[in-house]
Amino acid sequence: MSDRITVEELSELMKKAAGVAVSPEELQQGYDSGFDTFGIDSLALLGIVGELENRYGAAMPPDAEKSKTPRMFLDLVNSALLAGA
């Protein structure tokens, strides 16, 4: 398991935790678009954060579920994972 979450993993988590199917390619293209353009709201993001906490056995940053874009989310979560690694 890597200590960075990829666009592919985020895509998989969006499907698993929020039931929203977005391909990694679509996610990459909309990297700076709001999560709302993908149909992801703060509750769905909270579910994604929960999945990550279970997967990594570590708390995610408190503002992770408030991230507006995939880029913001991945930057925040990955920097926390790197700091905790």
PDB file of C-alpha atoms in Angstrom:
ATOM      1  CA  MET A   1       0.000   0.000   0.000  1.00  0.00           C
ATOM      2  CA  SER A   2       1.469   3.331  -0.951  1.00  0.00           C
ATOM      3  CA  ASP A   3       1.526   6.363   1.290  1.00  0.00           C
ATOM      4  CA  ARG A   4      -0.091   8.487  -1.396  1.00  0.00           C
ATOM      5  CA  ILE A   5      -3.639   8.326  -2.634  1.00  0.00           C
ATOM      6  CA  THR A   6      -3.868   8.389  -6.403  1.00  0.00           C
ATOM      7  CA  VAL A   7      -6.592   9.714  -8.672  1.00  0.00           C
ATOM      8  CA  GLU A   8      -7.436   6.073  -9.417  1.00  0.00           C
ATOM      9  CA  GLU A   9      -7.924   5.329  -5.722  1.00  0.00           C
ATOM     10  CA  LEU A  10     -10.033   8.443  -5.220  1.00  0.00           C
ATOM     11  CA  SER A  11     -12.189   7.373  -8.166  1.00  0.00           C
ATOM     12  CA  GLU A  12     -12.627   3.931  -6.586  1.00  0.00           C
ATOM     13  CA  LEU A  13     -13.451   5.477  -3.191  1.00  0.00           C
ATOM     14  CA  MET A  14     -16.029   7.803  -4.741  1.00  0.00           C
ATOM     15  CA  LYS A  15     -17.787   4.773  -6.176  1.00  0.00           C
ATOM     16  CA  LYS A  16     -17.509   2.708  -2.983  1.00  0.00           C
ATOM     17  CA  ALA A  17     -18.324   5.365  -0.392  1.00  0.00           C
ATOM     18  CA  ALA A  18     -20.623   7.652  -2.353  1.00  0.00           C
ATOM     19  CA  GLY A  19     -21.975   5.462  -5.150  1.00  0.00           C
ATOM     20  CA  VAL A  20     -20.703   7.943  -7.725  1.00  0.00           C
ATOM     21  CA  ALA A  21     -18.951   6.410 -10.705  1.00  0.00           C
ATOM     22  CA  VAL A  22     -16.347   8.780 -12.125  1.00  0.00           C
ATOM     23  CA  SER A  23     -13.492   7.384 -14.175  1.00  0.00           C
ATOM     24  CA  PRO A  24      -9.930   8.327 -13.165  1.00  0.00           C
ATOM     25  CA  GLU A  25      -9.652  10.102 -16.535  1.00  0.00           C
ATOM     26  CA  GLU A  26     -12.738  12.235 -15.826  1.00  0.00           C
ATOM     27  CA  LEU A  27     -11.423  12.973 -12.360  1.00  0.00           C
ATOM     28  CA  GLN A  28      -8.044  13.997 -13.756  1.00  0.00           C
ATOM     29  CA  GLN A  29      -9.707  16.291 -16.300  1.00  0.00           C
ATOM     30  CA  GLY A  30     -11.852  17.848 -13.575  1.00  0.00           C
ATOM     31  CA  TYR A  31      -9.026  17.979 -11.034  1.00  0.00           C
ATOM     32  CA  ASP A  32      -9.751  21.616 -10.198  1.00  0.00           C
ATOM     33  CA  SER A  33     -13.516  21.384 -10.633  1.00  0.00           C
ATOM     34  CA  GLY A  34     -15.723  21.335  -7.594  1.00  0.00           C
ATOM     35  CA  PHE A  35     -16.675  17.943  -6.194  1.00  0.00           C
ATOM     36  CA  ASP A  36     -20.277  19.025  -6.750  1.00  0.00           C
ATOM     37  CA  THR A  37     -19.721  18.769 -10.511  1.00  0.00           C
ATOM     38  CA  PHE A  38     -19.176  15.043  -9.930  1.00  0.00           C
ATOM     39  CA  GLY A  39     -22.225  14.737  -7.672  1.00  0.00           C
ATOM     40  CA  ILE A  40     -20.149  14.528  -4.496  1.00  0.00           C
ATOM     41  CA  ASP A  41     -21.355  16.529  -1.500  1.00  0.00           C
ATOM     42  CA  SER A  42     -19.798  16.995   1.951  1.00  0.00           C
ATOM     43  CA  LEU A  43     -21.606  13.922   3.285  1.00  0.00           C
ATOM     44  CA  ALA A  44     -20.160  11.792   0.481  1.00  0.00           C
ATOM     45  CA  LEU A  45     -16.714  13.252   1.171  1.00  0.00           C
ATOM     46  CA  LEU A  46     -17.149  12.351   4.830  1.00  0.00           C
ATOM     47  CA  GLY A  47     -17.775   8.765   3.727  1.00  0.00           C
ATOM     48  CA  ILE A  48     -14.598   8.834   1.626  1.00  0.00           C
ATOM     49  CA  VAL A  49     -12.632  10.221   4.581  1.00  0.00           C
ATOM     50  CA  GLY A  50     -14.039   7.416   6.756  1.00  0.00           C
ATOM     51  CA  GLU A  51     -12.960   4.790   4.223  1.00  0.00           C
ATOM     52  CA  LEU A  52      -9.449   6.259   4.175  1.00  0.00           C
ATOM     53  CA  GLU A  53      -9.252   6.328   7.967  1.00  0.00           C
ATOM     54  CA  ASN A  54     -10.234   2.663   8.068  1.00  0.00           C
ATOM     55  CA  ARG A  55      -7.802   1.767   5.310  1.00  0.00           C
ATOM     56  CA  TYR A  56      -4.818   3.603   6.773  1.00  0.00           C
ATOM     57  CA  GLY A  57      -5.699   3.322  10.465  1.00  0.00           C
ATOM     58  CA  ALA A  58      -5.047   7.019  10.880  1.00  0.00           C
ATOM     59  CA  ALA A  59      -7.151  10.130  11.270  1.00  0.00           C
ATOM     60  CA  MET A  60      -7.433  12.310   8.216  1.00  0.00           C
ATOM     61  CA  PRO A  61      -7.102  16.110   8.437  1.00  0.00           C
ATOM     62  CA  PRO A  62     -10.219  17.662  10.045  1.00  0.00           C
ATOM     63  CA  ASP A  63     -10.914  19.797   6.992  1.00  0.00           C
ATOM     64  CA  ALA A  64     -10.614  16.978   4.441  1.00  0.00           C
ATOM     65  CA  GLU A  65     -14.382  16.693   3.990  1.00  0.00           C
ATOM     66  CA  LYS A  66     -14.568  20.436   3.312  1.00  0.00           C
ATOM     67  CA  SER A  67     -12.240  20.206   0.306  1.00  0.00           C
ATOM     68  CA  LYS A  68     -13.787  21.848  -2.730  1.00  0.00           C
ATOM     69  CA  THR A  69     -11.876  20.027  -5.472  1.00  0.00           C
ATOM     70  CA  PRO A  70     -10.184  16.658  -6.000  1.00  0.00           C
ATOM     71  CA  ARG A  71      -6.815  18.458  -6.090  1.00  0.00           C
ATOM     72  CA  MET A  72      -7.408  20.130  -2.707  1.00  0.00           C
ATOM     73  CA  PHE A  73      -8.574  16.837  -1.210  1.00  0.00           C
ATOM     74  CA  LEU A  74      -5.638  14.792  -2.482  1.00  0.00           C
ATOM     75  CA  ASP A  75      -3.097  17.473  -1.521  1.00  0.00           C
ATOM     76  CA  LEU A  76      -4.489  17.664   2.012  1.00  0.00           C
ATOM     77  CA  VAL A  77      -4.849  13.922   2.562  1.00  0.00           C
ATOM     78  CA  ASN A  78      -1.526  13.018   0.946  1.00  0.00           C
ATOM     79  CA  SER A  79       0.405  15.583   2.971  1.00  0.00           C
ATOM     80  CA  ALA A  80      -1.174  14.159   6.138  1.00  0.00           C
ATOM     81  CA  LEU A  81      -0.269  10.606   5.111  1.00  0.00           C
ATOM     82  CA  LEU A  82       3.295  11.649   4.315  1.00  0.00           C
ATOM     83  CA  ALA A  83       3.609  13.445   7.655  1.00  0.00           C
ATOM     84  CA  GLY A  84       2.318  10.377   9.474  1.00  0.00           C
ATOM     85  CA  ALA A  85       4.443   7.903   7.524  1.00  0.00           C
TER      86      ALA A  85
END
